[in-house]
Amino acid sequence: MNKFHGTGVAMVTPFHADGQVDYDALQKLIDHLIDGGVEYLVSLGTTGESATLSKEEKKQVFAFTARAVNKRVLLVAGIAGNNTLETVAEIKAFDTTGYDSILSASPHYNKPTQEGIYQHYKAIAEATPLPIILYNVPSRTGSSVSAQTTVRLATDFKNIIGIKEASGNFELLNQLFRDKPEDFLVISGDDPISLQMVAMGGVGVISVVGNALPRQFSDMIRKCLAGDFKGAHASHYSMIEFTRLMFAEGSPAGVKSALKALGVCDDPLRLPLVNVSADAEEKIKEQLELVK
């Protein structure tokens, strides 16, 4: 399978009850995902609660993850921010050992114009030799990377190799798939519509649900990539309610609850995120028994 085709998982960051990073549980999670057959892992994306980790904690998590993965699968580092100069400095200081790419969300909160988004990613592309995967997630950032801007970036910078698309905007996706360079990767960042995006020409997913169901989700995506959509339908439909519950009371609270039920890691989060309700936790357990 080509690089970054298939299922990547945006890993949670396990914490102890006191809020410190639980490295034993992180090792267990990494092994759980690799044993589950996923193609690659993403460290410290949004699902990893990266916004609440200090620079030193991020450095330690990145280094530990690279050692734990030990090149068994491809590994992506989530490095993003809404201060371009600071983001560039962080990328330049990043120890790339063991990492194959950088995933970088478009700037949040500032609501830049399309030209501002282009210049932000231009600065990032010029700061690292690593391949870069853009990330469009307007529900979190407050702005969207247009299809035109994505195509412009893909054309102008050889190390901008793909985009994690989580806009859910099919008008944008239609334009992007029509106009993008042939080898530019479009990766679903939206678990519920990953099957549909592969049908349009996507190469896979960077998944939240895959933390809990690596085998089931990656098997479904592989069937899609092989053109066996009829075979993928059963898996897709069986996971719909579980997937809904993963996001019903916020992410990664939902998937941490599922991982706790699976015995992979406990479910503490860092404020301002909180655990799912007792009712949601019970529903997650019930659905987990049906799909695992």
Coordinates of C-alpha atoms in Angstrom, one line a residue:
M1 CA 0.0 0.0 0.0
N2 CA 1.3 3.5 -0.8
K3 CA 2.4 5.9 1.9
F4 CA -0.5 7.3 3.9
H5 CA -3.1 5.2 2.1
G6 CA -5.4 3.2 4.4
T7 CA -6.2 3.9 8.0
G8 CA -4.2 6.3 10.2
V9 CA -5.3 6.8 13.8
A10 CA -5.2 10.2 15.6
M11 CA -4.1 8.7 18.9
V12 CA -5.4 9.9 22.2
T13 CA -2.9 10.9 24.9
P14 CA -3.6 8.7 28.0
F15 CA -3.4 10.5 31.3
H16 CA -3.1 9.4 34.9
A17 CA -5.8 10.5 37.4
D18 CA -3.5 13.4 38.4
G19 CA -3.3 14.6 34.8
Q20 CA 0.2 13.5 34.0
V21 CA 0.9 11.6 30.8
D22 CA 0.5 7.8 31.3
Y23 CA 3.4 6.4 29.2
D24 CA 2.7 2.8 30.1
A25 CA -0.8 3.2 28.7
L26 CA 0.5 5.1 25.6
Q27 CA 2.8 2.1 24.9
K28 CA -0.3 -0.2 25.3
L29 CA -2.3 2.0 23.0
I30 CA 0.4 2.0 20.3
D31 CA 0.7 -1.8 20.4
H32 CA -3.1 -2.1 20.3
L33 CA -3.3 -0.1 17.2
I34 CA -0.4 -1.7 15.4
D35 CA -1.7 -5.2 16.3
G36 CA -5.0 -4.0 15.0
G37 CA -3.5 -3.5 11.5
V38 CA -3.6 0.2 11.0
E39 CA -1.3 1.7 8.4
Y40 CA 0.0 4.7 10.3
L41 CA -0.3 6.7 13.5
V42 CA -0.7 10.4 14.3
S43 CA 0.9 11.7 17.5
L44 CA -0.5 14.8 19.2
G45 CA -3.2 15.8 16.8
T46 CA -6.4 17.3 18.1
T47 CA -7.5 13.9 19.5
G48 CA -4.3 13.8 21.5
E49 CA -5.4 16.9 23.4
S50 CA -2.3 18.7 22.1
A51 CA -3.8 22.1 23.0
T52 CA -3.4 21.3 26.7
L53 CA 0.2 19.9 26.6
S54 CA 3.2 22.1 27.4
K55 CA 6.1 22.3 24.9
E56 CA 8.2 20.0 27.1
E57 CA 5.4 17.5 27.4
K58 CA 4.9 17.5 23.6
K59 CA 8.7 16.9 23.2
Q60 CA 8.6 14.0 25.5
V61 CA 5.5 12.4 24.0
F62 CA 6.9 12.8 20.5
A63 CA 10.1 11.1 21.5
F64 CA 8.5 8.3 23.5
T65 CA 6.1 7.6 20.6
A66 CA 8.9 7.4 18.1
R67 CA 10.7 4.9 20.3
A68 CA 7.6 2.8 21.0
V69 CA 6.6 2.7 17.3
N70 CA 10.1 1.8 16.3
K71 CA 9.3 2.1 12.6
R72 CA 6.7 -0.7 12.7
V73 CA 4.3 1.7 10.9
L74 CA 4.5 5.2 9.5
L75 CA 4.3 8.0 12.1
V76 CA 3.0 11.5 11.7
A77 CA 3.5 14.4 14.1
G78 CA 0.7 16.9 14.7
I79 CA 2.3 20.4 14.8
A80 CA 0.0 23.4 14.3
G81 CA -0.9 26.8 15.7
N82 CA -2.4 30.2 15.0
N83 CA 0.9 32.1 15.4
T84 CA 2.8 31.3 12.2
L85 CA 6.2 32.4 13.5
E86 CA 5.8 30.2 16.6
T87 CA 4.6 27.3 14.6
V88 CA 7.5 27.6 12.2
A89 CA 10.0 27.8 15.1
E90 CA 8.4 24.7 16.7
I91 CA 8.7 22.8 13.4
K92 CA 12.3 23.8 12.9
A93 CA 13.1 22.6 16.5
F94 CA 11.3 19.4 16.0
D95 CA 13.4 16.2 16.2
T96 CA 12.2 14.3 13.1
T97 CA 13.8 11.0 14.2
G98 CA 11.2 8.3 13.5
Y99 CA 8.7 10.6 11.9
D100 CA 7.5 10.4 8.3
S101 CA 5.3 13.5 8.0
I102 CA 3.8 16.5 9.8
L103 CA 0.1 17.1 10.0
S104 CA -0.8 20.8 10.5
A105 CA -4.2 22.2 11.0
S106 CA -5.0 25.6 9.5
P107 CA -4.8 28.4 12.0
H108 CA -7.6 28.5 14.5
Y109 CA -9.4 31.6 16.0
N110 CA -7.7 34.2 13.8
K111 CA -10.0 33.5 10.9
P112 CA -7.4 34.3 8.2
T113 CA -8.3 35.0 4.6
Q114 CA -7.4 32.4 2.0
E115 CA -4.2 34.3 1.2
G116 CA -3.4 34.3 4.9
I117 CA -3.9 30.5 5.0
Y118 CA -1.7 30.1 1.9
Q119 CA 1.1 32.2 3.4
H120 CA 0.9 30.3 6.7
Y121 CA 1.4 27.0 4.9
K122 CA 4.0 28.4 2.6
A123 CA 6.1 29.3 5.7
I124 CA 5.6 25.8 7.1
A125 CA 6.6 24.1 3.8
E126 CA 9.8 26.2 3.7
A127 CA 10.7 25.3 7.3
T128 CA 10.9 21.5 7.0
P129 CA 12.1 18.8 4.6
L130 CA 9.3 16.4 5.9
P131 CA 6.2 15.9 3.9
I132 CA 3.3 18.0 5.1
I133 CA -0.4 17.0 5.3
L134 CA -2.7 19.9 5.5
Y135 CA -5.7 19.7 7.8
N136 CA -9.0 21.4 7.1
V137 CA -11.3 21.3 10.1
P138 CA -13.5 24.4 10.1
S139 CA -15.7 23.2 12.9
R140 CA -12.7 23.7 15.2
T141 CA -10.7 26.5 13.5
G142 CA -13.5 28.9 12.5
S143 CA -12.4 29.1 8.9
S144 CA -12.1 26.7 5.9
V145 CA -9.3 26.0 3.5
S146 CA -10.9 26.4 0.1
A147 CA -10.4 23.8 -2.7
Q148 CA -8.6 26.5 -4.7
T149 CA -6.2 27.2 -1.8
T150 CA -5.5 23.5 -1.3
V151 CA -4.8 23.0 -5.0
R152 CA -2.6 26.1 -5.1
L153 CA -0.5 24.8 -2.2
A154 CA -0.4 21.3 -3.7
T155 CA 0.9 22.7 -6.9
D156 CA 3.4 25.2 -5.5
F157 CA 5.1 23.0 -2.8
K158 CA 6.4 19.5 -3.5
N159 CA 6.5 18.6 0.2
I160 CA 2.8 19.4 0.7
I161 CA 1.6 15.9 -0.2
G162 CA -2.0 15.8 1.0
I163 CA -4.9 17.1 3.1
K164 CA -6.9 15.7 6.0
E165 CA -10.3 16.9 5.0
A166 CA -12.9 17.3 7.8
S167 CA -15.1 20.0 6.4
G168 CA -17.9 17.7 5.5
N169 CA -18.6 20.1 2.6
F170 CA -19.2 18.0 -0.5
E171 CA -19.3 21.0 -2.8
L172 CA -15.7 21.7 -1.7
L173 CA -14.8 18.1 -2.0
N174 CA -16.2 17.8 -5.5
Q175 CA -14.0 20.8 -6.6
L176 CA -10.9 19.4 -4.8
F177 CA -11.1 16.0 -6.3
R178 CA -11.7 17.5 -9.7
D179 CA -8.8 20.0 -9.6
K180 CA -6.1 18.5 -7.4
P181 CA -2.8 17.1 -8.8
E182 CA -3.1 13.4 -9.5
D183 CA -0.7 12.3 -6.8
F184 CA -2.1 14.7 -4.1
L185 CA -3.7 12.7 -1.2
V186 CA -7.1 13.5 0.1
I187 CA -7.6 11.8 3.5
S188 CA -10.9 11.7 5.3
G189 CA -10.8 13.5 8.7
D190 CA -14.5 12.7 9.3
D191 CA -15.1 9.1 10.4
P192 CA -18.8 8.9 9.5
I193 CA -18.2 9.8 5.8
S194 CA -14.9 8.0 5.2
L195 CA -16.5 5.4 3.0
Q196 CA -18.1 8.1 0.9
M197 CA -14.8 10.0 0.6
V198 CA -12.9 7.0 -0.6
A199 CA -15.6 6.4 -3.2
M200 CA -14.9 9.9 -4.4
G201 CA -11.2 9.2 -4.7
G202 CA -9.9 9.6 -1.2
V203 CA -7.0 7.4 -0.1
G204 CA -8.2 6.6 3.4
V205 CA -8.8 8.2 6.8
I206 CA -7.1 9.6 9.9
S207 CA -9.6 8.2 12.4
V208 CA -10.7 8.8 15.9
V209 CA -12.9 5.7 16.1
G210 CA -9.9 3.7 15.0
N211 CA -8.4 4.1 18.5
A212 CA -11.0 1.7 19.8
L213 CA -11.7 -0.3 16.7
P214 CA -8.5 -0.5 14.7
R215 CA -9.1 -3.8 13.1
Q216 CA -12.7 -3.1 12.1
F217 CA -12.2 0.3 10.8
S218 CA -9.0 -0.5 8.8
D219 CA -10.6 -3.6 7.3
M220 CA -13.5 -1.5 6.1
I221 CA -11.2 1.1 4.6
R222 CA -9.1 -1.6 2.8
K223 CA -12.2 -3.0 1.3
C224 CA -13.2 0.5 0.0
L225 CA -9.7 1.0 -1.5
A226 CA -10.0 -2.3 -3.2
G227 CA -13.3 -1.2 -4.7
D228 CA -15.3 -3.7 -2.6
F229 CA -17.9 -1.2 -1.4
K230 CA -20.6 -3.9 -1.1
G231 CA -18.3 -5.8 1.3
A232 CA -17.5 -2.5 3.2
H233 CA -21.2 -1.6 3.7
A234 CA -21.8 -4.2 6.5
S235 CA -18.9 -2.8 8.5
H236 CA -19.8 0.8 7.8
Y237 CA -23.4 0.4 8.9
S238 CA -22.5 -1.7 12.0
M239 CA -20.3 1.1 13.3
I240 CA -22.7 4.0 12.7
E241 CA -24.2 4.2 16.2
F242 CA -20.8 3.6 17.9
T243 CA -19.3 6.3 15.7
R244 CA -22.1 8.7 16.6
L245 CA -21.5 8.1 20.3
M246 CA -17.8 8.8 19.9
F247 CA -18.6 12.4 19.2
A248 CA -22.0 12.9 20.9
E249 CA -20.4 14.4 24.1
G250 CA -17.2 15.6 22.6
S251 CA -14.0 14.1 21.4
P252 CA -11.8 12.4 22.6
A253 CA -14.1 11.9 25.7
G254 CA -16.1 9.3 23.8
V255 CA -13.2 7.3 22.5
K256 CA -11.4 7.4 25.8
S257 CA -14.5 5.9 27.4
A258 CA -14.4 3.1 24.9
L259 CA -10.7 2.6 25.4
K260 CA -11.3 2.3 29.2
A261 CA -14.0 -0.3 28.5
L262 CA -11.5 -2.2 26.4
G263 CA -8.8 -2.1 29.1
V264 CA -6.4 -0.2 26.9
C265 CA -6.1 3.0 29.0
D266 CA -8.1 4.9 31.6
D267 CA -10.3 7.9 30.6
P268 CA -9.0 11.1 32.3
L269 CA -9.0 14.3 30.2
R270 CA -7.5 17.7 30.8
L271 CA -9.8 20.6 31.3
P272 CA -11.7 22.2 29.6
L273 CA -12.6 18.7 28.4
V274 CA -14.6 16.4 30.7
N275 CA -15.7 12.8 30.7
V276 CA -18.8 11.6 29.0
S277 CA -22.0 11.2 31.2
A278 CA -22.8 7.9 32.9
D279 CA -25.6 7.4 30.4
A280 CA -23.3 7.9 27.4
E281 CA -20.7 5.6 29.0
E282 CA -23.2 2.8 29.3
K283 CA -24.4 3.3 25.7
I284 CA -20.8 3.2 24.5
K285 CA -20.2 -0.1 26.4
E286 CA -23.3 -1.6 24.8
Q287 CA -22.3 -0.6 21.3
L288 CA -18.8 -1.8 21.9
E289 CA -20.1 -5.3 22.6
L290 CA -22.0 -5.3 19.3
V291 CA -19.1 -4.1 17.1
K292 CA -15.9 -5.4 18.6

